[in-house]
PDB file of C-alpha atoms in Angstrom:
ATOM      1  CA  UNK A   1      15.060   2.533   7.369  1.00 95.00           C
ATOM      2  CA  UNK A   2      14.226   1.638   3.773  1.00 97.00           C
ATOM      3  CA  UNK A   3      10.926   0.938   2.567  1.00 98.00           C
ATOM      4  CA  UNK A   4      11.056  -0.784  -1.143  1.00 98.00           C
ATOM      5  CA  UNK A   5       7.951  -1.108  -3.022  1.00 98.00           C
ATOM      6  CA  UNK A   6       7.446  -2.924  -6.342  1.00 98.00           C
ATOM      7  CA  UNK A   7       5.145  -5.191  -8.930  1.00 98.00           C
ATOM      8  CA  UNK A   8       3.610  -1.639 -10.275  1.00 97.00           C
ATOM      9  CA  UNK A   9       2.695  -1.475 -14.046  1.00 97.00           C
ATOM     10  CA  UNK A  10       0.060  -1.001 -16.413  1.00 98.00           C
ATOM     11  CA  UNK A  11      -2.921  -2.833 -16.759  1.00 98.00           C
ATOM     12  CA  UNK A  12      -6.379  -2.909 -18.670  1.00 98.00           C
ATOM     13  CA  UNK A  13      -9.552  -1.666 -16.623  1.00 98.00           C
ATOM     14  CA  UNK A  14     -10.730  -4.806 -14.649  1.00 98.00           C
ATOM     15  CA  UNK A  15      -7.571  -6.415 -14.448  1.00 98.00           C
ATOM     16  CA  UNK A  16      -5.398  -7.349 -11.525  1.00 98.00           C
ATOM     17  CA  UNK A  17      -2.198  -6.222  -9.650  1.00 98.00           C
ATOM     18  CA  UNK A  18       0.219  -7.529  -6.540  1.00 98.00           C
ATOM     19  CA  UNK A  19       2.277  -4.743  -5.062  1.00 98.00           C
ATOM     20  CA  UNK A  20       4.827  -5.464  -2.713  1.00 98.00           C
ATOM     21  CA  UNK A  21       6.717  -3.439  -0.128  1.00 98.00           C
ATOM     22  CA  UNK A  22       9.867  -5.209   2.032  1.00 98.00           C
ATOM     23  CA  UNK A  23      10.693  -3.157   4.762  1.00 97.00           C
ATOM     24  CA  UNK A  24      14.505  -2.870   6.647  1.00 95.00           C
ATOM     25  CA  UNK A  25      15.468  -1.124   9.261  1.00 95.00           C
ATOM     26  CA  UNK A  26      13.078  -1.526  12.031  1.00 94.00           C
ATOM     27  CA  UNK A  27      11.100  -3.752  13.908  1.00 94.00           C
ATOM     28  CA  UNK A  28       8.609  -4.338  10.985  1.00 95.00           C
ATOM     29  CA  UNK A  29       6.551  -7.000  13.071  1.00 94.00           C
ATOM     30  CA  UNK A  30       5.517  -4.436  15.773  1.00 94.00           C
ATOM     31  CA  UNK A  31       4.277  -1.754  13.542  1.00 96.00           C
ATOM     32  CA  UNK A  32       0.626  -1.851  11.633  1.00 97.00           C
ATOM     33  CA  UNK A  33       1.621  -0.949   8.053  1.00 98.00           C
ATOM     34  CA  UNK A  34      -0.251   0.734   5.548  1.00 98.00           C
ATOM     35  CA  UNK A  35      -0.569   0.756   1.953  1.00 98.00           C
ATOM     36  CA  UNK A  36      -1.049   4.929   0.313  1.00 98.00           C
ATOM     37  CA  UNK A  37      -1.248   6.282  -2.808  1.00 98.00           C
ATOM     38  CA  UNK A  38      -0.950   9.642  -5.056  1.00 98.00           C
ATOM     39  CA  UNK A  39      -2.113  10.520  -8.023  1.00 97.00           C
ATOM     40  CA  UNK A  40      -1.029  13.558 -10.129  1.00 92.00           C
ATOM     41  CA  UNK A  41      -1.864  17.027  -8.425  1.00 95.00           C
ATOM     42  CA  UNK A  42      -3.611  14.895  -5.783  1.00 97.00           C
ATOM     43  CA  UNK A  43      -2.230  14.579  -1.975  1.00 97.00           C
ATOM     44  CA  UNK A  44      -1.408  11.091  -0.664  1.00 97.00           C
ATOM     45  CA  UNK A  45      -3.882   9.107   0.587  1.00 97.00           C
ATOM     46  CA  UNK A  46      -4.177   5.665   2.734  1.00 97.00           C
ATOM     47  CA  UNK A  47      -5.942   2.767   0.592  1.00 98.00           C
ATOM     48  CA  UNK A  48      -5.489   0.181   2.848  1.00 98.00           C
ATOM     49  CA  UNK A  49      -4.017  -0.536   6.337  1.00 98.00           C
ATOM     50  CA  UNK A  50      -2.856  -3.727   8.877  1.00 98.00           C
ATOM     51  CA  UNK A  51      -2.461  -3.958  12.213  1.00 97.00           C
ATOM     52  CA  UNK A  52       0.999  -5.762  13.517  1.00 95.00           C
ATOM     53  CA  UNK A  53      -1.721  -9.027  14.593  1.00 95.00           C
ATOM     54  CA  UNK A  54      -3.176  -8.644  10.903  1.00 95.00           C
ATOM     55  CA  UNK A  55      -6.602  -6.495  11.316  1.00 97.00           C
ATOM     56  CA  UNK A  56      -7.186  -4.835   7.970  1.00 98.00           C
ATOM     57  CA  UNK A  57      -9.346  -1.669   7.567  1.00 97.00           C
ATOM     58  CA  UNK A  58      -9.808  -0.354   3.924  1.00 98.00           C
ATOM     59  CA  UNK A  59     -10.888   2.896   2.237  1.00 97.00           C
ATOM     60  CA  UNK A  60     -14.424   2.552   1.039  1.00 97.00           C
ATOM     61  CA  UNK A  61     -13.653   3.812  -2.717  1.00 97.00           C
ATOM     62  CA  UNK A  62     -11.295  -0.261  -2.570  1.00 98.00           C
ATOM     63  CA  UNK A  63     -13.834  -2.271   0.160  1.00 98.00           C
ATOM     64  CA  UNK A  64     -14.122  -5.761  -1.812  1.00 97.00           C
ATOM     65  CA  UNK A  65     -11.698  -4.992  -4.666  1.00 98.00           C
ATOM     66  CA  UNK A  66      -8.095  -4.823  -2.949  1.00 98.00           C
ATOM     67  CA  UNK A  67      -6.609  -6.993  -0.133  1.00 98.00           C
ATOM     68  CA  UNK A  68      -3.956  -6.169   1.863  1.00 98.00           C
ATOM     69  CA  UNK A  69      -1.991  -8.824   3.976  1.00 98.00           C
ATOM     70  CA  UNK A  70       1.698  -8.816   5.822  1.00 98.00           C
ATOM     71  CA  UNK A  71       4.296 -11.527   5.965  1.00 97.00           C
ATOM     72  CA  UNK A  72       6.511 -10.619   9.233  1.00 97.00           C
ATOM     73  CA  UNK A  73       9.350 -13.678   8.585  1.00 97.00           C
ATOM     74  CA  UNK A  74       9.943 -11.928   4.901  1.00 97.00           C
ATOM     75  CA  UNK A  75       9.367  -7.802   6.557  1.00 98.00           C
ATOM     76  CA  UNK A  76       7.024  -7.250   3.661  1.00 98.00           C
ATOM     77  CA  UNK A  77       3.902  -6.366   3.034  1.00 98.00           C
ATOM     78  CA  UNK A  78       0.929  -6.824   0.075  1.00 98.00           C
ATOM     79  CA  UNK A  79      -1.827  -5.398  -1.768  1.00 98.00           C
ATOM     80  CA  UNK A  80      -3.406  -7.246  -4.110  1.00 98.00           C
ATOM     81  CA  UNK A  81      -5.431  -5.222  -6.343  1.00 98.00           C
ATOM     82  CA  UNK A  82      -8.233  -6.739  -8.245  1.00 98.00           C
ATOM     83  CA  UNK A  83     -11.156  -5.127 -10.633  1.00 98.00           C
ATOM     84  CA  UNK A  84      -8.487  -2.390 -11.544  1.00 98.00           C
ATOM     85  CA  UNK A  85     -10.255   1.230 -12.369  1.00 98.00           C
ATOM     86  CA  UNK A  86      -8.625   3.848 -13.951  1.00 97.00           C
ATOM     87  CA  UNK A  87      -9.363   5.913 -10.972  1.00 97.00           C
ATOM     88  CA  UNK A  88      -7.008   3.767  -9.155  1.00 98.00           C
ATOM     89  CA  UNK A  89      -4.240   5.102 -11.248  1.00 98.00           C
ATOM     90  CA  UNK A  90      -1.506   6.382  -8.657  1.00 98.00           C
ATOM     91  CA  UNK A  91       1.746   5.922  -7.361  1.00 98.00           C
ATOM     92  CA  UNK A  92       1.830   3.248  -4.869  1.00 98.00           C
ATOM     93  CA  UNK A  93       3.648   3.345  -1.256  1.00 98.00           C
ATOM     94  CA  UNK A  94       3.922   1.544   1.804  1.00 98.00           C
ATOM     95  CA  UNK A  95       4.653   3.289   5.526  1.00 98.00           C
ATOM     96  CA  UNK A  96       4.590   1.554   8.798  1.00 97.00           C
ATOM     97  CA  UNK A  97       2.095   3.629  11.160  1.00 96.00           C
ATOM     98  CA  UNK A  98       2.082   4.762  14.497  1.00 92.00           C
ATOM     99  CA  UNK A  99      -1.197   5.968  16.157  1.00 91.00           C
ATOM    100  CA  UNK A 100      -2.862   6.239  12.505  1.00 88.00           C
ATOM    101  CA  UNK A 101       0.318   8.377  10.750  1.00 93.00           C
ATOM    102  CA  UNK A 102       2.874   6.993   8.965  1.00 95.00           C
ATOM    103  CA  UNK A 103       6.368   7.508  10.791  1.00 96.00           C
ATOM    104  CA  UNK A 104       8.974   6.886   8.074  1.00 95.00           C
ATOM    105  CA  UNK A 105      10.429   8.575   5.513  1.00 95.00           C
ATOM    106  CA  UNK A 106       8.968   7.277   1.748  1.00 97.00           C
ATOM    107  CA  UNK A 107      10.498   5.178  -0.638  1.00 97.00           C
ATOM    108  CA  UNK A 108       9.932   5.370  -4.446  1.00 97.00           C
ATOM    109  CA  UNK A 109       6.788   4.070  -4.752  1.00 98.00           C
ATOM    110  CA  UNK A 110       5.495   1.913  -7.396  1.00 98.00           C
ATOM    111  CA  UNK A 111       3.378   3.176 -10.635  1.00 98.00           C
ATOM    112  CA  UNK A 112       0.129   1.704 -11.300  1.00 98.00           C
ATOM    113  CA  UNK A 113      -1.673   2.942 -14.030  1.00 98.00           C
ATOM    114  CA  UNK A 114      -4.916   1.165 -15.257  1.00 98.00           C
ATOM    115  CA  UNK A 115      -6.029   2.077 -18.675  1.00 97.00           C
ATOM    116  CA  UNK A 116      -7.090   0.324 -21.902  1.00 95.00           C
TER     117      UNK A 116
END
C-alpha cells in the first residue's frame, strides 16, 4: 500500500489550496477515505472524510471552507481548501477508513502552512 499526498505549500491567510492523495495498493474504490492533519505538538486529527459512494462529513472548525471529493478511475482523492487560516497550518494526510479508523500505514504527508 502507498498513500502519496501532495500540492502542500504556503499561502497568505484567506487564500486557497488543492491537496491531493493517489492511493496504490488496494481496492481504493471500496474504502471511504479521509483527509487528517497534525500540527506541531498536536495529535492527528480527521478534517474531512468520503464515503466509497461519495457522502462527505466534515469537521465543524472546516464546514463551508474545505471540500473534499474522490476520483476512483485515477485512486485519488481531494481537498480543496479555501479561506485558508493560520490555524489550519498542519501537515496534511490521507488514509482510507474502515468503520471510522484509518487502516493503513501513513505516507509523508503534505505541509500546509498559511501565514502572511
Amino acid at each position: 500500500v502507498q498513500l502519496v499526498e501532495s500540492g502542500g505549500g504556503l499561502v497568505q491567510p484567506g487564500g486557497s489550496l488543492r491537496v491531493s492523495c493517489v492511493a496504490s495498493g488496494f481496492t481504493f474504490g471500496i474504502y471511504d477515505m479521509g483527509w487528517y492533519r497534525q500540527a506541531p505538538g498536536k495529535r492527528r486529527e480527521l478534517v474531512a472524510d468520503i464515503t466509497s459512494s461519495g457522502s462527505t462529513n466534515y469537521q465543524n472548525s472546516v464546514k463551508g471552507r474545505f471540500t473534499i471529493s474522490r476520483d476512483n478511475a485515477k485512486n485519488t482523492v481531494y481537498l480543496q481548501m479555501n479561506s485558508l487560516k493560520p490555524e489550519d497550518t498542519a501537515v496534511y494526510y490521507c488514509n482510507g477508513m474502515r468503520w471510522g479508523v484509518p487502516v493503513y500505514p501513513w505516507g509523508q504527508g503534505t505541509q500546509v502552512t498559511v501565514s502572511s
